[in-house]
Short mmCIF file of the C-alpha atoms (twelve columns), coordinates in Angstrom:
data_MODEL
# 
_entry.id   MODEL 
# 
loop_
_atom_site.group_PDB 
_atom_site.id 
_atom_site.type_symbol 
_atom_site.label_atom_id 
_atom_site.label_alt_id 
_atom_site.label_comp_id 
_atom_site.label_asym_id 
_atom_site.label_seq_id 
_atom_site.Cartn_x 
_atom_site.Cartn_y 
_atom_site.Cartn_z 
_atom_site.pdbx_PDB_model_num 
ATOM 1   C CA . UNK A 1   187.445 50.395 117.689 1 
ATOM 2   C CA . UNK A 2   185.882 53.467 118.281 1 
ATOM 3   C CA . UNK A 3   184.742 54.096 121.789 1 
ATOM 4   C CA . UNK A 4   181.182 54.894 120.861 1 
ATOM 5   C CA . UNK A 5   180.991 51.141 119.354 1 
ATOM 6   C CA . UNK A 6   181.233 49.505 122.361 1 
ATOM 7   C CA . UNK A 7   179.091 49.523 125.814 1 
ATOM 8   C CA . UNK A 8   180.072 48.330 129.161 1 
ATOM 9   C CA . UNK A 9   178.045 45.442 130.347 1 
ATOM 10  C CA . UNK A 10  178.180 42.302 132.795 1 
ATOM 11  C CA . UNK A 11  178.892 42.738 136.329 1 
ATOM 12  C CA . UNK A 12  180.549 46.328 136.228 1 
ATOM 13  C CA . UNK A 13  177.394 47.749 134.444 1 
ATOM 14  C CA . UNK A 14  175.298 46.276 137.016 1 
ATOM 15  C CA . UNK A 15  177.134 47.835 139.715 1 
ATOM 16  C CA . UNK A 16  176.865 51.197 138.105 1 
ATOM 17  C CA . UNK A 17  173.163 50.629 137.747 1 
ATOM 18  C CA . UNK A 18  173.252 49.876 141.244 1 
ATOM 19  C CA . UNK A 19  171.492 46.654 141.152 1 
ATOM 20  C CA . UNK A 20  171.647 44.300 144.328 1 
ATOM 21  C CA . UNK A 21  174.166 41.645 144.141 1 
ATOM 22  C CA . UNK A 22  176.816 43.584 142.418 1 
ATOM 23  C CA . UNK A 23  176.633 47.161 144.261 1 
ATOM 24  C CA . UNK A 24  179.642 48.377 146.202 1 
ATOM 25  C CA . UNK A 25  181.893 45.751 144.750 1 
ATOM 26  C CA . UNK A 26  185.035 45.863 142.270 1 
ATOM 27  C CA . UNK A 27  184.352 44.292 138.762 1 
ATOM 28  C CA . UNK A 28  186.411 43.521 135.630 1 
ATOM 29  C CA . UNK A 29  185.257 45.473 132.965 1 
ATOM 30  C CA . UNK A 30  183.357 43.638 130.104 1 
ATOM 31  C CA . UNK A 31  182.342 45.143 126.823 1 
ATOM 32  C CA . UNK A 32  179.623 44.978 124.332 1 
ATOM 33  C CA . UNK A 33  179.579 46.004 120.812 1 
ATOM 34  C CA . UNK A 34  177.583 45.245 117.542 1 
ATOM 35  C CA . UNK A 35  178.461 41.971 115.878 1 
ATOM 36  C CA . UNK A 36  179.900 43.395 112.985 1 
ATOM 37  C CA . UNK A 37  182.984 44.523 115.282 1 
ATOM 38  C CA . UNK A 38  186.119 42.319 115.376 1 
ATOM 39  C CA . UNK A 39  186.383 40.137 118.120 1 
ATOM 40  C CA . UNK A 40  188.626 41.575 121.090 1 
ATOM 41  C CA . UNK A 41  189.428 40.037 124.530 1 
ATOM 42  C CA . UNK A 42  186.916 41.115 127.128 1 
ATOM 43  C CA . UNK A 43  184.141 42.157 124.273 1 
ATOM 44  C CA . UNK A 44  181.110 40.633 123.744 1 
ATOM 45  C CA . UNK A 45  179.294 41.087 120.181 1 
ATOM 46  C CA . UNK A 46  175.646 41.104 120.092 1 
ATOM 47  C CA . UNK A 47  172.774 42.068 117.724 1 
ATOM 48  C CA . UNK A 48  170.659 43.500 120.499 1 
ATOM 49  C CA . UNK A 49  172.962 46.896 121.589 1 
ATOM 50  C CA . UNK A 50  170.311 49.502 121.774 1 
ATOM 51  C CA . UNK A 51  169.131 51.955 124.192 1 
ATOM 52  C CA . UNK A 52  172.336 52.571 126.331 1 
ATOM 53  C CA . UNK A 53  172.555 54.477 129.393 1 
ATOM 54  C CA . UNK A 54  175.171 56.704 130.775 1 
ATOM 55  C CA . UNK A 55  176.407 56.356 134.405 1 
ATOM 56  C CA . UNK A 56  179.461 58.319 135.838 1 
ATOM 57  C CA . UNK A 57  180.255 59.530 132.377 1 
ATOM 58  C CA . UNK A 58  180.477 55.773 130.849 1 
ATOM 59  C CA . UNK A 59  178.174 54.317 128.306 1 
ATOM 60  C CA . UNK A 60  176.424 51.293 129.489 1 
ATOM 61  C CA . UNK A 61  174.520 48.882 127.707 1 
ATOM 62  C CA . UNK A 62  170.932 48.517 127.659 1 
ATOM 63  C CA . UNK A 63  169.708 46.977 130.953 1 
ATOM 64  C CA . UNK A 64  168.444 43.501 129.540 1 
ATOM 65  C CA . UNK A 65  171.867 43.110 127.981 1 
ATOM 66  C CA . UNK A 66  173.580 43.601 131.200 1 
ATOM 67  C CA . UNK A 67  171.627 41.264 132.764 1 
ATOM 68  C CA . UNK A 68  172.351 38.699 129.828 1 
ATOM 69  C CA . UNK A 69  176.134 39.432 130.528 1 
ATOM 70  C CA . UNK A 70  175.926 38.896 134.111 1 
ATOM 71  C CA . UNK A 71  177.856 35.568 134.182 1 
ATOM 72  C CA . UNK A 72  180.324 35.791 131.378 1 
ATOM 73  C CA . UNK A 73  183.424 36.428 133.367 1 
ATOM 74  C CA . UNK A 74  185.044 33.181 134.907 1 
ATOM 75  C CA . UNK A 75  183.856 31.736 138.226 1 
ATOM 76  C CA . UNK A 76  186.406 33.077 140.491 1 
ATOM 77  C CA . UNK A 77  185.604 36.629 139.352 1 
ATOM 78  C CA . UNK A 78  182.160 36.319 141.306 1 
ATOM 79  C CA . UNK A 79  183.893 35.242 144.669 1 
ATOM 80  C CA . UNK A 80  183.628 38.192 146.958 1 
ATOM 81  C CA . UNK A 81  183.445 36.609 150.345 1 
ATOM 82  C CA . UNK A 82  179.887 37.254 150.951 1 
ATOM 83  C CA . UNK A 83  178.578 33.820 150.332 1 
ATOM 84  C CA . UNK A 84  176.476 34.557 147.242 1 
ATOM 85  C CA . UNK A 85  176.916 32.146 144.304 1 
ATOM 86  C CA . UNK A 86  176.728 33.606 140.663 1 
ATOM 87  C CA . UNK A 87  173.230 32.524 140.381 1 
ATOM 88  C CA . UNK A 88  172.036 34.396 143.525 1 
ATOM 89  C CA . UNK A 89  173.712 37.279 142.155 1 
ATOM 90  C CA . UNK A 90  171.583 36.660 138.888 1 
ATOM 91  C CA . UNK A 91  168.606 36.685 140.883 1 
ATOM 92  C CA . UNK A 92  169.110 39.575 143.076 1 
ATOM 93  C CA . UNK A 93  170.118 41.810 140.190 1 
ATOM 94  C CA . UNK A 94  167.180 40.371 137.787 1 
ATOM 95  C CA . UNK A 95  164.396 40.683 140.636 1 
ATOM 96  C CA . UNK A 96  165.730 44.431 141.222 1 
ATOM 97  C CA . UNK A 97  165.652 45.493 137.908 1 
ATOM 98  C CA . UNK A 98  162.170 44.141 137.536 1 
ATOM 99  C CA . UNK A 99  160.963 45.968 140.623 1 
ATOM 100 C CA . UNK A 100 162.680 49.229 139.428 1 
ATOM 101 C CA . UNK A 101 161.262 48.994 136.259 1 
ATOM 102 C CA . UNK A 102 164.597 49.126 134.521 1 
ATOM 103 C CA . UNK A 103 163.346 46.110 132.512 1 
ATOM 104 C CA . UNK A 104 160.073 44.605 131.665 1 
ATOM 105 C CA . UNK A 105 159.612 40.699 131.463 1 
ATOM 106 C CA . UNK A 106 159.282 41.119 128.037 1 
ATOM 107 C CA . UNK A 107 162.646 42.668 127.643 1 
ATOM 108 C CA . UNK A 108 164.088 39.352 128.797 1 
ATOM 109 C CA . UNK A 109 162.616 36.919 126.464 1 
ATOM 110 C CA . UNK A 110 165.192 34.895 124.616 1 
ATOM 111 C CA . UNK A 111 164.747 34.055 120.905 1 
ATOM 112 C CA . UNK A 112 166.918 32.113 118.554 1 
ATOM 113 C CA . UNK A 113 170.402 30.254 119.645 1 
ATOM 114 C CA . UNK A 114 172.249 31.125 123.132 1 
ATOM 115 C CA . UNK A 115 174.030 34.315 123.597 1 
ATOM 116 C CA . UNK A 116 177.410 34.511 125.436 1 
ATOM 117 C CA . UNK A 117 176.905 34.768 129.393 1 
ATOM 118 C CA . UNK A 118 173.021 34.248 128.824 1 
ATOM 119 C CA . UNK A 119 172.650 30.441 130.478 1 
ATOM 120 C CA . UNK A 120 172.094 31.319 134.364 1 
ATOM 121 C CA . UNK A 121 169.805 34.009 133.521 1 
ATOM 122 C CA . UNK A 122 167.469 31.689 130.990 1 
ATOM 123 C CA . UNK A 123 167.449 29.206 133.835 1 
ATOM 124 C CA . UNK A 124 166.369 31.305 136.506 1 
ATOM 125 C CA . UNK A 125 163.584 33.096 134.362 1 
ATOM 126 C CA . UNK A 126 162.409 29.616 133.639 1 
ATOM 127 C CA . UNK A 127 162.409 28.789 137.394 1 
ATOM 128 C CA . UNK A 128 160.885 32.646 138.354 1 
ATOM 129 C CA . UNK A 129 158.184 32.182 135.661 1 
ATOM 130 C CA . UNK A 130 155.609 34.852 135.496 1 
ATOM 131 C CA . UNK A 131 156.027 35.568 139.357 1 
ATOM 132 C CA . UNK A 132 155.686 39.262 140.556 1 
ATOM 133 C CA . UNK A 133 159.205 40.570 141.456 1 
ATOM 134 C CA . UNK A 134 160.172 40.677 144.728 1 
ATOM 135 C CA . UNK A 135 160.252 44.059 146.485 1 
ATOM 136 C CA . UNK A 136 163.355 43.735 148.385 1 
ATOM 137 C CA . UNK A 137 166.883 42.172 149.094 1 
ATOM 138 C CA . UNK A 138 165.195 40.327 151.998 1 
ATOM 139 C CA . UNK A 139 162.298 39.040 150.043 1 
ATOM 140 C CA . UNK A 140 164.489 37.625 147.067 1 
ATOM 141 C CA . UNK A 141 166.891 36.040 149.671 1 
ATOM 142 C CA . UNK A 142 163.796 34.223 151.194 1 
ATOM 143 C CA . UNK A 143 162.697 33.232 147.619 1 
ATOM 144 C CA . UNK A 144 166.181 31.473 147.041 1 
ATOM 145 C CA . UNK A 145 165.793 29.896 150.274 1 
ATOM 146 C CA . UNK A 146 162.804 28.299 149.509 1 
ATOM 147 C CA . UNK A 147 163.902 27.395 146.367 1 
ATOM 148 C CA . UNK A 148 166.968 25.778 147.507 1 
ATOM 149 C CA . UNK A 149 164.825 23.895 150.310 1 
ATOM 150 C CA . UNK A 150 162.596 22.579 147.495 1 
ATOM 151 C CA . UNK A 151 159.557 24.495 148.650 1 
ATOM 152 C CA . UNK A 152 157.253 26.054 146.526 1 
ATOM 153 C CA . UNK A 153 156.276 29.490 147.046 1 
ATOM 154 C CA . UNK A 154 154.088 32.378 145.375 1 
ATOM 155 C CA . UNK A 155 154.981 36.349 145.745 1 
ATOM 156 C CA . UNK A 156 153.071 39.337 146.609 1 
ATOM 157 C CA . UNK A 157 149.845 37.065 147.240 1 
ATOM 158 C CA . UNK A 158 146.409 39.034 147.469 1 
ATOM 159 C CA . UNK A 159 144.391 38.558 150.436 1 
ATOM 160 C CA . UNK A 160 140.796 39.398 150.134 1 
ATOM 161 C CA . UNK A 161 137.964 40.062 152.481 1 
ATOM 162 C CA . UNK A 162 134.550 40.288 151.213 1 
ATOM 163 C CA . UNK A 163 135.926 40.469 147.673 1 
ATOM 164 C CA . UNK A 164 138.511 43.164 148.326 1 
ATOM 165 C CA . UNK A 165 142.034 42.926 148.386 1 
ATOM 166 C CA . UNK A 166 143.134 44.427 151.714 1 
ATOM 167 C CA . UNK A 167 146.758 43.138 151.756 1 
ATOM 168 C CA . UNK A 168 149.527 41.742 149.664 1 
ATOM 169 C CA . UNK A 169 151.566 39.109 151.305 1 
ATOM 170 C CA . UNK A 170 155.048 38.489 150.619 1 
ATOM 171 C CA . UNK A 171 154.489 35.033 150.284 1 
ATOM 172 C CA . UNK A 172 152.071 31.917 150.230 1 
ATOM 173 C CA . UNK A 173 153.643 28.539 150.541 1 
ATOM 174 C CA . UNK A 174 151.287 25.572 149.646 1 
ATOM 175 C CA . UNK A 175 150.667 22.758 151.815 1 
ATOM 176 C CA . UNK A 176 150.616 20.362 149.219 1 
ATOM 177 C CA . UNK A 177 153.529 21.924 146.773 1 
ATOM 178 C CA . UNK A 178 153.372 19.057 144.494 1 
ATOM 179 C CA . UNK A 179 149.772 19.972 143.324 1 
ATOM 180 C CA . UNK A 180 150.650 23.355 142.392 1 
ATOM 181 C CA . UNK A 181 154.418 23.336 141.587 1 
ATOM 182 C CA . UNK A 182 154.763 26.747 139.625 1 
ATOM 183 C CA . UNK A 183 151.213 26.813 138.512 1 
ATOM 184 C CA . UNK A 184 150.247 30.191 140.220 1 
ATOM 185 C CA . UNK A 185 146.472 30.094 141.529 1 
ATOM 186 C CA . UNK A 186 143.722 32.604 141.624 1 
ATOM 187 C CA . UNK A 187 143.038 32.413 145.052 1 
ATOM 188 C CA . UNK A 188 145.106 31.241 148.204 1 
ATOM 189 C CA . UNK A 189 142.281 29.991 150.644 1 
ATOM 190 C CA . UNK A 190 143.816 29.396 154.318 1 
ATOM 191 C CA . UNK A 191 143.105 25.892 154.312 1 
ATOM 192 C CA . UNK A 192 145.932 25.251 151.552 1 
ATOM 193 C CA . UNK A 193 148.676 27.770 152.026 1 
ATOM 194 C CA . UNK A 194 151.080 29.099 154.681 1 
ATOM 195 C CA . UNK A 195 151.667 32.764 154.618 1 
ATOM 196 C CA . UNK A 196 155.007 34.278 154.934 1 
ATOM 197 C CA . UNK A 197 156.036 38.048 155.610 1 
ATOM 198 C CA . UNK A 198 159.505 39.125 156.014 1 
ATOM 199 C CA . UNK A 199 159.816 42.485 157.999 1 
ATOM 200 C CA . UNK A 200 162.969 44.994 157.989 1 
ATOM 201 C CA . UNK A 201 163.704 47.754 160.143 1 
ATOM 202 C CA . UNK A 202 163.849 49.852 157.047 1 
ATOM 203 C CA . UNK A 203 160.375 49.719 156.579 1 
ATOM 204 C CA . UNK A 204 158.707 48.471 159.622 1 
ATOM 205 C CA . UNK A 205 160.637 49.939 162.841 1 
ATOM 206 C CA . UNK A 206 158.410 52.961 163.345 1 
ATOM 207 C CA . UNK A 207 155.271 53.591 165.250 1 
ATOM 208 C CA . UNK A 208 153.223 53.508 162.486 1 
ATOM 209 C CA . UNK A 209 154.662 50.641 160.538 1 
ATOM 210 C CA . UNK A 210 154.664 48.666 163.866 1 
ATOM 211 C CA . UNK A 211 151.041 49.143 164.208 1 
ATOM 212 C CA . UNK A 212 150.130 48.293 160.437 1 
ATOM 213 C CA . UNK A 213 152.194 45.007 160.918 1 
ATOM 214 C CA . UNK A 214 150.270 44.413 164.272 1 
ATOM 215 C CA . UNK A 215 146.875 44.879 162.595 1 
ATOM 216 C CA . UNK A 216 148.109 42.772 159.535 1 
ATOM 217 C CA . UNK A 217 149.132 39.670 161.700 1 
ATOM 218 C CA . UNK A 218 145.670 39.806 163.656 1 
ATOM 219 C CA . UNK A 219 143.645 39.890 160.123 1 
ATOM 220 C CA . UNK A 220 145.823 37.024 158.876 1 
ATOM 221 C CA . UNK A 221 144.861 35.151 161.830 1 
ATOM 222 C CA . UNK A 222 141.436 36.218 162.118 1 
ATOM 223 C CA . UNK A 223 141.124 35.005 158.265 1 
ATOM 224 C CA . UNK A 224 142.219 31.422 159.773 1 
ATOM 225 C CA . UNK A 225 145.760 31.291 158.108 1 
ATOM 226 C CA . UNK A 226 148.882 29.882 159.514 1 
ATOM 227 C CA . UNK A 227 151.242 32.531 159.421 1 
ATOM 228 C CA . UNK A 228 154.898 33.348 160.116 1 
ATOM 229 C CA . UNK A 229 157.139 36.340 160.041 1 
ATOM 230 C CA . UNK A 230 160.906 36.276 159.649 1 
ATOM 231 C CA . UNK A 231 163.156 39.501 159.801 1 
ATOM 232 C CA . UNK A 232 165.545 40.643 157.260 1 
ATOM 233 C CA . UNK A 233 168.474 39.748 159.398 1 
ATOM 234 C CA . UNK A 234 167.218 36.202 159.586 1 
ATOM 235 C CA . UNK A 235 167.056 35.765 156.103 1 
ATOM 236 C CA . UNK A 236 170.269 37.292 155.262 1 
ATOM 237 C CA . UNK A 237 172.235 35.460 158.161 1 
ATOM 238 C CA . UNK A 238 170.248 32.545 159.372 1 
ATOM 239 C CA . UNK A 239 168.950 31.146 155.960 1 
ATOM 240 C CA . UNK A 240 169.027 27.276 157.624 1 
ATOM 241 C CA . UNK A 241 166.673 28.647 160.659 1 
ATOM 242 C CA . UNK A 242 164.237 30.270 158.411 1 
ATOM 243 C CA . UNK A 243 163.939 27.101 156.060 1 
ATOM 244 C CA . UNK A 244 163.790 24.734 159.119 1 
ATOM 245 C CA . UNK A 245 161.009 26.648 160.623 1 
ATOM 246 C CA . UNK A 246 159.076 26.508 157.566 1 
ATOM 247 C CA . UNK A 247 159.998 23.118 156.856 1 
ATOM 248 C CA . UNK A 248 158.671 22.108 160.812 1 
ATOM 249 C CA . UNK A 249 155.228 24.023 160.310 1 
ATOM 250 C CA . UNK A 250 154.766 22.399 157.034 1 
ATOM 251 C CA . UNK A 251 155.503 18.955 158.158 1 
ATOM 252 C CA . UNK A 252 153.227 19.753 161.268 1 
ATOM 253 C CA . UNK A 253 150.434 20.385 159.202 1 
ATOM 254 C CA . UNK A 254 150.798 17.262 157.204 1 
ATOM 255 C CA . UNK A 255 150.724 15.424 159.961 1 
ATOM 256 C CA . UNK A 256 147.733 16.586 161.252 1 
ATOM 257 C CA . UNK A 257 145.996 16.523 157.791 1 
# 
């Protein structure tokens, strides 16, 4: 088979694209090629091999195909001792690709029958719906914590003052999750939503960031919001703590209602 007829895809390609969940790890090579190519081991044949990229001298499949093939390897290939499941990796890579505009949500629309290695991406896209992409590793981790804990959350929530958006909060969690499920509201009033921010030292541990965060926190409270702030370290290393605090606040609000 001619070299030009195949392109690297799946986890190894995601690592070369520097996608979260796959960077700095060694992955087995997986290839994709046009469907008319004869079947071979470690080769996915696809009807949609277009817009290939080149990284490190290697031809890589279009990013949306890379995402579709992320879980095409045996389960044991994804165990790297960092506690991430295959689905976690798919979530991190998908959000990163959307946020960095490597792909558009329309690129990930599935039509026709199932394709190799795509079922986890399908499931994740169905769960996340049309929510905006998360903007950091810690935000994606928080979203997964809420999901696994059965907590509905909305991302990049606009906070209005006098009809003008003054902040976009990382998450808003409805006090009555059964009412909203995944139906995103147009407004997020203080009487119905708990706000959650995720702060990391990379973006917040400097004088201007500290002052801005302090002003933000005061504004949320002045507007009447119940509000929580977690660090990226807590999200990554103490997820049970994050979940327990959120649940405790929600239960306290429910008991007081």
